[in-house]
Coordinates of C-alpha atoms and ligand atoms in Angstrom, one line a residue:
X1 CA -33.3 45.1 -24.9
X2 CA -30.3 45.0 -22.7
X3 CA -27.8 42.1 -23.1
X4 CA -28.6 39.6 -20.3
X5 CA -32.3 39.4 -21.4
X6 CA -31.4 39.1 -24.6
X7 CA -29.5 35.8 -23.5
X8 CA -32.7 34.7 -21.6
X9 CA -34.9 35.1 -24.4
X10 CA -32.1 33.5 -26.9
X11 CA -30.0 31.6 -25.2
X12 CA -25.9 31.7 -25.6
X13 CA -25.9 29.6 -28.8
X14 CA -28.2 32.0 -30.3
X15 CA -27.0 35.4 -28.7
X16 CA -23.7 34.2 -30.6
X17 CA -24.9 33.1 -33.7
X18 CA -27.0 36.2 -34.3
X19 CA -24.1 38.4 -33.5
X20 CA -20.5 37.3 -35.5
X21 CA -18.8 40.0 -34.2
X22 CA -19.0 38.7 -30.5
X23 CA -18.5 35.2 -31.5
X24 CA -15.4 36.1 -33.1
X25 CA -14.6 38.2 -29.7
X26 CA -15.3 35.4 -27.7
X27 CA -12.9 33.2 -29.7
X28 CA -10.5 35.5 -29.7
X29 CA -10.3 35.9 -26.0
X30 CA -10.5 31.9 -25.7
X31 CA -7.3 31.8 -27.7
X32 CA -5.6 35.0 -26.0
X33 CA -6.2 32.9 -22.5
X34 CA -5.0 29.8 -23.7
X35 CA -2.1 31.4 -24.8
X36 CA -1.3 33.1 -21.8
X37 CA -2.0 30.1 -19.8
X38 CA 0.8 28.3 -22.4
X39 CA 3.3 31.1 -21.8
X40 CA 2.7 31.0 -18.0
X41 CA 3.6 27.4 -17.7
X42 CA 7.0 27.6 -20.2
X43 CA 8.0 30.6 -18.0
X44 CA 7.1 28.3 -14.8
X45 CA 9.3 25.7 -16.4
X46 CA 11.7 27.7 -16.9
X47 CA 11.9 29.3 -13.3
X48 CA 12.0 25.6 -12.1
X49 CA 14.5 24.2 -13.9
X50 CA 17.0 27.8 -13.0
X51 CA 16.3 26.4 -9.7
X52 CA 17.4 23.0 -9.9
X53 CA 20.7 23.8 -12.4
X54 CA 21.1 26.9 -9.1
X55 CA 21.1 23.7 -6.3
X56 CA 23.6 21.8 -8.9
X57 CA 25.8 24.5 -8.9
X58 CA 26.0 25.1 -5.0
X59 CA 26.0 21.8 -4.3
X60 CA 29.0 21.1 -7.0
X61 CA 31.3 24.0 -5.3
X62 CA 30.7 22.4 -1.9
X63 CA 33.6 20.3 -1.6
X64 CA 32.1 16.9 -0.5
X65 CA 34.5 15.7 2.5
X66 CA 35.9 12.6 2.1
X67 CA 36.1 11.3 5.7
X68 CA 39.3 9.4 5.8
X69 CA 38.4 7.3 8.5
X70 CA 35.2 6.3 7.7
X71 CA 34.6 2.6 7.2
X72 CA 32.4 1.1 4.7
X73 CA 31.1 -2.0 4.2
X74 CA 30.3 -2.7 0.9
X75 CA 27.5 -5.5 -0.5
X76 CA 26.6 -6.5 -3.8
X77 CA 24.5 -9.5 -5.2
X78 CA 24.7 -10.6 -9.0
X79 CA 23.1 -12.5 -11.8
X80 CA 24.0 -12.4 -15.2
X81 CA 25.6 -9.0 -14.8
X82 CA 28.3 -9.9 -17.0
X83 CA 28.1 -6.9 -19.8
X84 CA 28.0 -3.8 -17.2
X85 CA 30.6 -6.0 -14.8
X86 CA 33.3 -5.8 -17.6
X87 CA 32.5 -2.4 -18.8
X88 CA 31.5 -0.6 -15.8
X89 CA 31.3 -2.0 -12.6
X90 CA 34.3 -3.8 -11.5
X91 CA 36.4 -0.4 -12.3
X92 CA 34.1 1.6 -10.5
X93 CA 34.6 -0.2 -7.3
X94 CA 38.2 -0.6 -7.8
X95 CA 38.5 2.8 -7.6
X96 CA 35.9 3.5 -5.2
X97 CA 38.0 1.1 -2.5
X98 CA 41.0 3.1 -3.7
X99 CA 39.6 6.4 -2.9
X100 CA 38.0 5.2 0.3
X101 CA 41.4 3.0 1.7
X102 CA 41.4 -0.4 0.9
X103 CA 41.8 -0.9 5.1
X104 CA 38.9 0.8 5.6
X105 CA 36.5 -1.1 3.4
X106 CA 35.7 -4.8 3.2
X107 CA 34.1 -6.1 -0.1
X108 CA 30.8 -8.7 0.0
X109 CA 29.9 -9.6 -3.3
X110 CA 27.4 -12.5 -3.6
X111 CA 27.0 -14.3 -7.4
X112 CA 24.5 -17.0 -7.6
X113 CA 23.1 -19.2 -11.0
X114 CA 25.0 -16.9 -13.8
X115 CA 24.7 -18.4 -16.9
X116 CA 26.7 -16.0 -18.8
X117 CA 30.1 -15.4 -17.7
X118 CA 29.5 -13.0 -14.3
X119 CA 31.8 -15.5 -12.5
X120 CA 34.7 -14.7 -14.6
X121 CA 34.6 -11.3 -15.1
X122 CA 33.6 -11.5 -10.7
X123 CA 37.2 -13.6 -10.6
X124 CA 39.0 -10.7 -12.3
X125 CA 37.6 -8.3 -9.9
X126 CA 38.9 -10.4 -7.2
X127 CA 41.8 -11.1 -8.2
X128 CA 42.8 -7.0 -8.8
X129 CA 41.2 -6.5 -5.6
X130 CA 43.7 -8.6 -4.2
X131 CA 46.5 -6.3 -5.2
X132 CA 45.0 -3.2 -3.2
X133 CA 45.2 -6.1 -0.3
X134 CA 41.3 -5.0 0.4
X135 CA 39.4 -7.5 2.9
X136 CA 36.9 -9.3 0.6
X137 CA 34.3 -12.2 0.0
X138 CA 33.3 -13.2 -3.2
X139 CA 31.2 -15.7 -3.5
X140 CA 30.4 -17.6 -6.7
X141 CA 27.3 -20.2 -5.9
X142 CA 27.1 -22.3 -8.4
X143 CA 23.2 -23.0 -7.6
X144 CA 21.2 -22.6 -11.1
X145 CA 17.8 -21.4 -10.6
X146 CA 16.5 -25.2 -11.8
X147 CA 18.0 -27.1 -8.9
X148 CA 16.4 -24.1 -6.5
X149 CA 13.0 -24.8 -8.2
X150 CA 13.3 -28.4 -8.4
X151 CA 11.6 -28.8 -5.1
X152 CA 10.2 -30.5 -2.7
X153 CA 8.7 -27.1 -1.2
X154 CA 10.7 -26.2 2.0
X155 CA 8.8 -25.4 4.7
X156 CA 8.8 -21.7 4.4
X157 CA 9.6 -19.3 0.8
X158 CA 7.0 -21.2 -1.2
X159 CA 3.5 -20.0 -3.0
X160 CA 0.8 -22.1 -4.2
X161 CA 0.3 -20.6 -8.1
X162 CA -3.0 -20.7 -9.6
X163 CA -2.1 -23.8 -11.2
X164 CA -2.5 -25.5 -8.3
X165 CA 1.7 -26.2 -8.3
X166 CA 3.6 -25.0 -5.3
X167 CA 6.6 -22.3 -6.4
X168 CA 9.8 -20.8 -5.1
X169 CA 8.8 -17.5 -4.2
X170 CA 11.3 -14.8 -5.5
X171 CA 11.4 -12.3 -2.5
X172 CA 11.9 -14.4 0.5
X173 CA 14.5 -16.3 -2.3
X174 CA 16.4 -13.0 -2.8
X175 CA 16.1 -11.7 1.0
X176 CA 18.2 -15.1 1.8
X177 CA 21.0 -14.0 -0.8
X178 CA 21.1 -10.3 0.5
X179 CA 21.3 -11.6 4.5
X180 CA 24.4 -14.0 3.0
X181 CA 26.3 -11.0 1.8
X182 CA 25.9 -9.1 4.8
X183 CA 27.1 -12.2 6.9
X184 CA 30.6 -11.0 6.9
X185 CA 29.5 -7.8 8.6
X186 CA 27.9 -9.7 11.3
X187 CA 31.1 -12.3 12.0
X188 CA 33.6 -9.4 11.9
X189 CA 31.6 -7.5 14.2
X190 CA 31.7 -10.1 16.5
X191 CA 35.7 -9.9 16.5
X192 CA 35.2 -6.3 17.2
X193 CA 35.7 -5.3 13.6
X194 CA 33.1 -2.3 12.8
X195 CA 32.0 -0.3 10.3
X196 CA 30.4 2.8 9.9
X197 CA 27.9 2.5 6.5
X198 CA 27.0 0.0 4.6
X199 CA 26.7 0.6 0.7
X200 CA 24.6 -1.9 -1.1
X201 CA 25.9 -1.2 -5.0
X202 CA 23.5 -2.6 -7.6
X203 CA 24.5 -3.7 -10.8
X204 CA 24.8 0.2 -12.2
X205 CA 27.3 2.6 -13.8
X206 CA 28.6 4.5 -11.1
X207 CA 31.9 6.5 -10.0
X208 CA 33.4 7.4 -6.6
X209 CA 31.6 10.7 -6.6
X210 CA 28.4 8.9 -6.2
X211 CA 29.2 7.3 -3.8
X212 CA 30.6 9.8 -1.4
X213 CA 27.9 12.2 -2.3
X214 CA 25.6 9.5 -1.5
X215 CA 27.4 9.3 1.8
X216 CA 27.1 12.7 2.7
X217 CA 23.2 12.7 1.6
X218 CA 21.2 15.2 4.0
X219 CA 24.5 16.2 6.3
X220 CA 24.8 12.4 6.5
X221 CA 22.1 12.2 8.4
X222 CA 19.9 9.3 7.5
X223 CA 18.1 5.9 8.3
X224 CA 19.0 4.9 4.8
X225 CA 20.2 7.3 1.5
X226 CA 19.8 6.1 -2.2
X227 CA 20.2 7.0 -5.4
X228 CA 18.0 8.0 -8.6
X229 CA 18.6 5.0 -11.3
X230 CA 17.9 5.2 -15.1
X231 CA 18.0 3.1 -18.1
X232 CA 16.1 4.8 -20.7
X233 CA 16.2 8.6 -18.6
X234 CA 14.3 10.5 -17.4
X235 CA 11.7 7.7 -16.5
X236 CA 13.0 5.8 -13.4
X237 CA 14.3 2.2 -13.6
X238 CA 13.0 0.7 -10.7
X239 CA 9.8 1.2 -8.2
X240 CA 8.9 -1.9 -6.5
X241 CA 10.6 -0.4 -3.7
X242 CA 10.1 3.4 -4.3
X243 CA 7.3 4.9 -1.9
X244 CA 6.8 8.9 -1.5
X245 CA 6.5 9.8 2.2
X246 CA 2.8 9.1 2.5
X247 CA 3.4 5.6 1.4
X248 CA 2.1 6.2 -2.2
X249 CA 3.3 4.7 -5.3
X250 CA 5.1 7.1 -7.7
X251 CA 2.5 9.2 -9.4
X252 CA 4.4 9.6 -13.1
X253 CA 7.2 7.6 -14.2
X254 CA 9.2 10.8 -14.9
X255 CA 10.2 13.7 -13.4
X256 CA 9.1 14.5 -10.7
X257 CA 7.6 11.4 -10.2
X258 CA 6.0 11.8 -6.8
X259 CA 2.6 12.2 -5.7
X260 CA 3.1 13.4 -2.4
X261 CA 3.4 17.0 -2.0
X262 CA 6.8 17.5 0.3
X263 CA 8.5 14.5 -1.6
X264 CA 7.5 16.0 -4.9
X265 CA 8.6 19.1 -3.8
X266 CA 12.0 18.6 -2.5
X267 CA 12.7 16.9 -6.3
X268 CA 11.2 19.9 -8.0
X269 CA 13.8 22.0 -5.9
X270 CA 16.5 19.7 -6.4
X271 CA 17.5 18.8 -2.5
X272 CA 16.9 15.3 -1.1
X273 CA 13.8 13.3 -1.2
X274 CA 12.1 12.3 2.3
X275 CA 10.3 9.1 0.9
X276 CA 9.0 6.1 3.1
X277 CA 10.9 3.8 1.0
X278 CA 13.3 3.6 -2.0
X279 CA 15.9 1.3 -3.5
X280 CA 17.1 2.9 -6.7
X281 CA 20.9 2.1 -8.1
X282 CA 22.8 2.4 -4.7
X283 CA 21.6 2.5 -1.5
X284 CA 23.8 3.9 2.1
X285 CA 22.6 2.8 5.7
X286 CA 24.6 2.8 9.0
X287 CA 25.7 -0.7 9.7
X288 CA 24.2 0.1 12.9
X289 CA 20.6 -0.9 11.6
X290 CA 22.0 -4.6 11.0
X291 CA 24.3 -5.4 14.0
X292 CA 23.6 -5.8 17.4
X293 CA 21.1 -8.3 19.3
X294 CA 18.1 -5.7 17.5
X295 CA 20.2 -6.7 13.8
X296 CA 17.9 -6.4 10.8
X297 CA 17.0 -9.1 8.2
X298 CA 16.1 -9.0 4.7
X299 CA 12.7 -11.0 4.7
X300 CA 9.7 -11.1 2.3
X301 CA 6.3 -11.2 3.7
X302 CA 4.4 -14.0 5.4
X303 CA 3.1 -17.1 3.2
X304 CA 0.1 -16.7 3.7
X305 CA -0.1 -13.5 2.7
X306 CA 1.6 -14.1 -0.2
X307 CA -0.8 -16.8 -1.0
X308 CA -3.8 -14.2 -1.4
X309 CA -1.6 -12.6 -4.2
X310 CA 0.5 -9.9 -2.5
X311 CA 3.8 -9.2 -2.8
X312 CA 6.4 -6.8 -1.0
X313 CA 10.3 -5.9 -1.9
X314 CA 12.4 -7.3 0.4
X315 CA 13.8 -3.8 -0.2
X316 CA 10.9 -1.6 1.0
X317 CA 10.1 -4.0 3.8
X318 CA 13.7 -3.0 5.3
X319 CA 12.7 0.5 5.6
X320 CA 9.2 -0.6 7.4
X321 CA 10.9 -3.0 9.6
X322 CA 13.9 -0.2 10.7
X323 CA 12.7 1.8 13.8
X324 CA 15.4 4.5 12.4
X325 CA 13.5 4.9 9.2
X326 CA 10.9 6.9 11.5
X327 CA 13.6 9.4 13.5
X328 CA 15.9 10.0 11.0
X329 CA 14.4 9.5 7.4
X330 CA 15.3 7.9 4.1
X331 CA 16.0 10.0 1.4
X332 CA 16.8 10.0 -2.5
X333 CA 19.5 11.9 -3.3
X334 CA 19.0 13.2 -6.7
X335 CA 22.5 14.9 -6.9
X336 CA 23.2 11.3 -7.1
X337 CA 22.2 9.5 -10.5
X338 CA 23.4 6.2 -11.3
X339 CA 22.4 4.2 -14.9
X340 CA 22.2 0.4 -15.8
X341 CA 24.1 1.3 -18.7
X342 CA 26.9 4.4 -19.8
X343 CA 24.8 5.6 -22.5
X344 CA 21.8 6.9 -20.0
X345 CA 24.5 7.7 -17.1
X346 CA 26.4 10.0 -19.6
X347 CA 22.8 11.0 -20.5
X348 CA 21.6 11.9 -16.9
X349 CA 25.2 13.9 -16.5
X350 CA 25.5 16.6 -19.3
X351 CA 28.2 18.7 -19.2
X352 CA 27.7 22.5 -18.5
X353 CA 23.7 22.0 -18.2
X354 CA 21.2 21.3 -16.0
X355 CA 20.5 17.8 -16.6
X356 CA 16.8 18.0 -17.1
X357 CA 15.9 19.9 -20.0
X358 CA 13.0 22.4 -20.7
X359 CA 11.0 20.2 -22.3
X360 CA 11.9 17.5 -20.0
X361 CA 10.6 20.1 -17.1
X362 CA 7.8 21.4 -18.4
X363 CA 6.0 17.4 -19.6
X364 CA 7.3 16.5 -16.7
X365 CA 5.4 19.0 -14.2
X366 CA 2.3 18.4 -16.6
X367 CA 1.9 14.6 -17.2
X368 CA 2.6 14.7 -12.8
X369 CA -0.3 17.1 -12.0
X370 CA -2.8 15.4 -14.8
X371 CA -2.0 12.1 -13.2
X372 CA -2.6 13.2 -10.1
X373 CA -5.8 15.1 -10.9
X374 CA -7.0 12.4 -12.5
X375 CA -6.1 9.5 -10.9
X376 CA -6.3 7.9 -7.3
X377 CA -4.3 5.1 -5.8
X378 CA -7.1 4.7 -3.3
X379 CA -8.6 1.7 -5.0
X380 CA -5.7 -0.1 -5.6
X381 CA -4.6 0.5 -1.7
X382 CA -8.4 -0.4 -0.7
X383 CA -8.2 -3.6 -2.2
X384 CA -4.5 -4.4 -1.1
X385 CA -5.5 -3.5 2.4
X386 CA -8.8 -5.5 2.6
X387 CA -6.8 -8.4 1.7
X388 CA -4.0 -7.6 4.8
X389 CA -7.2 -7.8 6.6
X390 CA -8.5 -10.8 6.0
X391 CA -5.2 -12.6 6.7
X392 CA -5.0 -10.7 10.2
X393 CA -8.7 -11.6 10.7
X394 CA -8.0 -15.4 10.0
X395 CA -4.8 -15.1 12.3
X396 CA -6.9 -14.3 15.4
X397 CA -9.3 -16.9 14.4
X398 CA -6.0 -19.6 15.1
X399 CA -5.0 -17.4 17.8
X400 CA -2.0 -16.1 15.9
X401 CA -0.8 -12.5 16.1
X402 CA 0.0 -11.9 12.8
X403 CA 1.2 -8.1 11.7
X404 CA 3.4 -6.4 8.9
X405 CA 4.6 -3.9 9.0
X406 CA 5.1 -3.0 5.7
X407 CA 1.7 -2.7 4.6
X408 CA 2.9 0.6 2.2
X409 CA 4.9 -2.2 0.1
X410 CA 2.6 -4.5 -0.3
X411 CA 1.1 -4.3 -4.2
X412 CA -1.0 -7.2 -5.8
X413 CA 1.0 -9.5 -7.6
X414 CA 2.7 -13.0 -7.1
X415 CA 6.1 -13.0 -8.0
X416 CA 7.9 -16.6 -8.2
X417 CA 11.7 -17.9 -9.6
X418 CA 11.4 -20.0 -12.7
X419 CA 14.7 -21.5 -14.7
X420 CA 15.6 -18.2 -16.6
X421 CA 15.0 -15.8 -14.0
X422 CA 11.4 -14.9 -12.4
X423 CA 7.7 -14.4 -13.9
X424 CA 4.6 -13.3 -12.3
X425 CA 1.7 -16.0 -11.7
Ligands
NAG501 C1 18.2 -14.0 6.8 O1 19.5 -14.5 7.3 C2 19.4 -15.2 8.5 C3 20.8 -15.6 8.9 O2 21.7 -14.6 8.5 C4 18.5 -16.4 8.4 O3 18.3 -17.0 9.7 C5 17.1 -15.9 7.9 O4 16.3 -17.1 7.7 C6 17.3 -15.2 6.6 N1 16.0 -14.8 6.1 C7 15.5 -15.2 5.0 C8 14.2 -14.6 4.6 O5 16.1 -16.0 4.3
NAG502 C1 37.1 -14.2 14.6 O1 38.2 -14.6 15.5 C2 38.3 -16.0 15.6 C3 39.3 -16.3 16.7 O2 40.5 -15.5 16.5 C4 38.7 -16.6 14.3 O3 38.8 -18.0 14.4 C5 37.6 -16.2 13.3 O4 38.0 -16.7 12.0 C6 37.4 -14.7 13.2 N1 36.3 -14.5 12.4 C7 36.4 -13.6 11.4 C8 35.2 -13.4 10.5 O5 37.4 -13.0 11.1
NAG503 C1 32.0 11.2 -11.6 O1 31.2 11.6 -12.7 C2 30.8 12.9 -12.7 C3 29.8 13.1 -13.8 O2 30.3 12.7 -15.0 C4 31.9 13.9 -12.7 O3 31.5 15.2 -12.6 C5 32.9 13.6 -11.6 O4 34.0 14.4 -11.7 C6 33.3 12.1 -11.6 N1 34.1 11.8 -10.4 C7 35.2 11.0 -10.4 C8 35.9 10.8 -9.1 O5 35.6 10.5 -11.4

């Protein structure tokens, strides 16, 4: 009897259990190919990571030109930032308006409802800042977030919770503080005082280096530039903001993060990230997107909307809102990585290494493609979408145009301010 009829007549379980031998064959090739497979992916790893420490060295012996007549505009907003203000920050941009020309930089900081000591450690920073005779506005709003709360509802900003109360919503909330600090920009520019970028610095370890190489992100070439943050590395801070360039949520918190294949792929290579959307750390855009009669504004979504539970950063809705975002691209910089405290910035900047390590690159590459085998935003975007729907539908009903934009950043949650800070409802 030959060895396929044999199967037939048997079966595989049998054919095997009658023969040891070839069981043991089998098990032996099982392992030999599992093994290989192991080996291929370390070597993979490997190959990738050469890759990304080879763009880190080319891109640290290009000399990154400091333009000495560029002119930057630099915002900030704050609360209860005092810890990484005192340690970190104010030095940072101290020295970044010292590198940059304190007459070429104006400082916008916006502090609002502290309850731990931001406002001093923001008055020391002013009052240095002083000395490098920088233009500056620091504002300390003494506002807590129980007044704001304390109603009655304006007319627009506000959610009905499923309690039936009505709440200060926290986006259109925050979008209000982030036009304020950008106010300056707008009255100096009607004086005929211009500026070429904007830097939005969030409340993050940082040095000058960033910056500039932030600056320079993509031949500075760009509808918007940010950085990659990190508090416990190598998972990202912060992605209520972060798209990949089809509009998709991050697929794995770590490295590489992306679902989409050229976003992903421009990490994995180390050169910077076309995304739809991102607001990670720092963030560079050319003033140009918010002067002018065609000016942009920070803004949340419509009420309504809101009301049938979505939400969308004021940060991502920027990007959707800025006809530039389309022609020339936003893009994370990951040659530029910025921490909420010194322990994960020293963390993401080894010296002499690569700063991803094997293992880091190899769990990294595998826990991405097993989510994205195995997973699909689809559902989740179905439902967000259906809802975007409805609202539009019940629009033309009232014979209201009603449109946003943004419908990427929209993900299903309600996000309101309560006294120590915000809370989903
Ligand atoms: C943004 O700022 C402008 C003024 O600078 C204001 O008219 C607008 O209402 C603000 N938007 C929000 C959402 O607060
Ligand atoms: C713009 O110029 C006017 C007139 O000189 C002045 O009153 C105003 O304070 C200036 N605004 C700013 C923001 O410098
Ligand atoms: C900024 O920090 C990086 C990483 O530690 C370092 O390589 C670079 O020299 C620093 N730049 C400045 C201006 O301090």
């Amino acid at each position: 009897m030959d060895s396929v009829s044999r199967l037939r007549s048997f079966g595989v379980r049998q054919y095997l259990m009658r023969s040891p031998l070839r069981r043991l064959a089998v098990l032996l090739t099982l392992r030999k190919v599992l093994l290989l497979f192991f080996i291929w992916s370390i070597v993979e790893a490997q190959l990738v990571r050469n890759r990304i420490a080879q763009s880190e060295r080319l891109f640290a012996s290009r000399p990154i030109r400091l333009d000495k007549s560029s002119r930057v505009f630099i915002a900030s907003l704050h609360w209860n930032n005092e810890a990484i203000l005192r340690s970190d920050w104010n030095r940072g941009v101290v020295e970044l308006v010292n590198a940059l020309g304190p007459e070429n930089v104006f400082v916008s900081v916006y502090e609002s409802g502290s309850w731990d000591d931001s406002k001093g450690a923001l008055r020391e920073l002013d009052q240095v800042l002083e000395d490098t005779g920088v233009a500056k506005k620091i504002v300390l709003d003494k506002t807590t977030h129980e007044e704001l709360i304390a109603g009655p509802p304006d007319e627009h900003g506000w959610v009905e919770a499923p309690d039936f109360r009505m709440k200060l919503r926290r986006i259109p909330y925050l979008s209000r503080l982030r036009n304020l600090s950008l106010q300056p920009l707008l009255d100096l520019a009607e004086n005929g005082t211009t500026f070429d970028h904007v830097v939005f610095l969030g409340d993050v370890v940082f040095n000058t280096s960033d910056v500039i190489t932030l600056l320079n992100t993509n031949y500075a070439h760009y509808a918007a530039a940010c950085s990659l943050d990190f508090s416990k590395p190598p998972g990202f801070y912060d992605t209520f903001a972060l798209r990949d360039d089809d509009g998709h949520e991050y697929a794995s918190l770590t490295w590489p993060y992306f679902r989409s294949a050229s976003s992903r792929n421009a990490m994995v290579n180390g050169i910077p990230v076309p995304v739809s959307s991102c607001w990670n750390g720092i963030v560079a855009m050319p003033t140009s997107a918010f002067t002018g009669i065609k000016g942009l504004k920070f803004r949340g979504i419509d009420d309504e909307l809101a009301q049938s539970h979505l939400e969308g950063s004021e940060c991502c809705l920027i990007h959707a809102d800025n006809p530039a975002s389309r022609t020339r691209g936003v893009y994370m910089n990951p040659h530029v990585r910025v921490a909420y405290n010194r322990a994960a910035y020293d963390r993401v900047h080894p010296r002499g290494s690569s700063w991803l390590s094997l293992f880091q690159v190899w769990s990294g590459l595998w826990r991405n493609r097993l989510a994205r085998w195995l997973t699909t935003p689809r559902l989740k975007e179905y439902r967000i979408r259906r809802r975007l729907r409805l609202w539009e539908q019940e629009g033309a009903e009232k014979l209201e145009v009603r449109e946003e934009p943004g419908d990427f950043c929209l993900i299903n949650e309600m996000q309101v301010v309560v006294t120590n800070g915000w809370a989903h409802r």
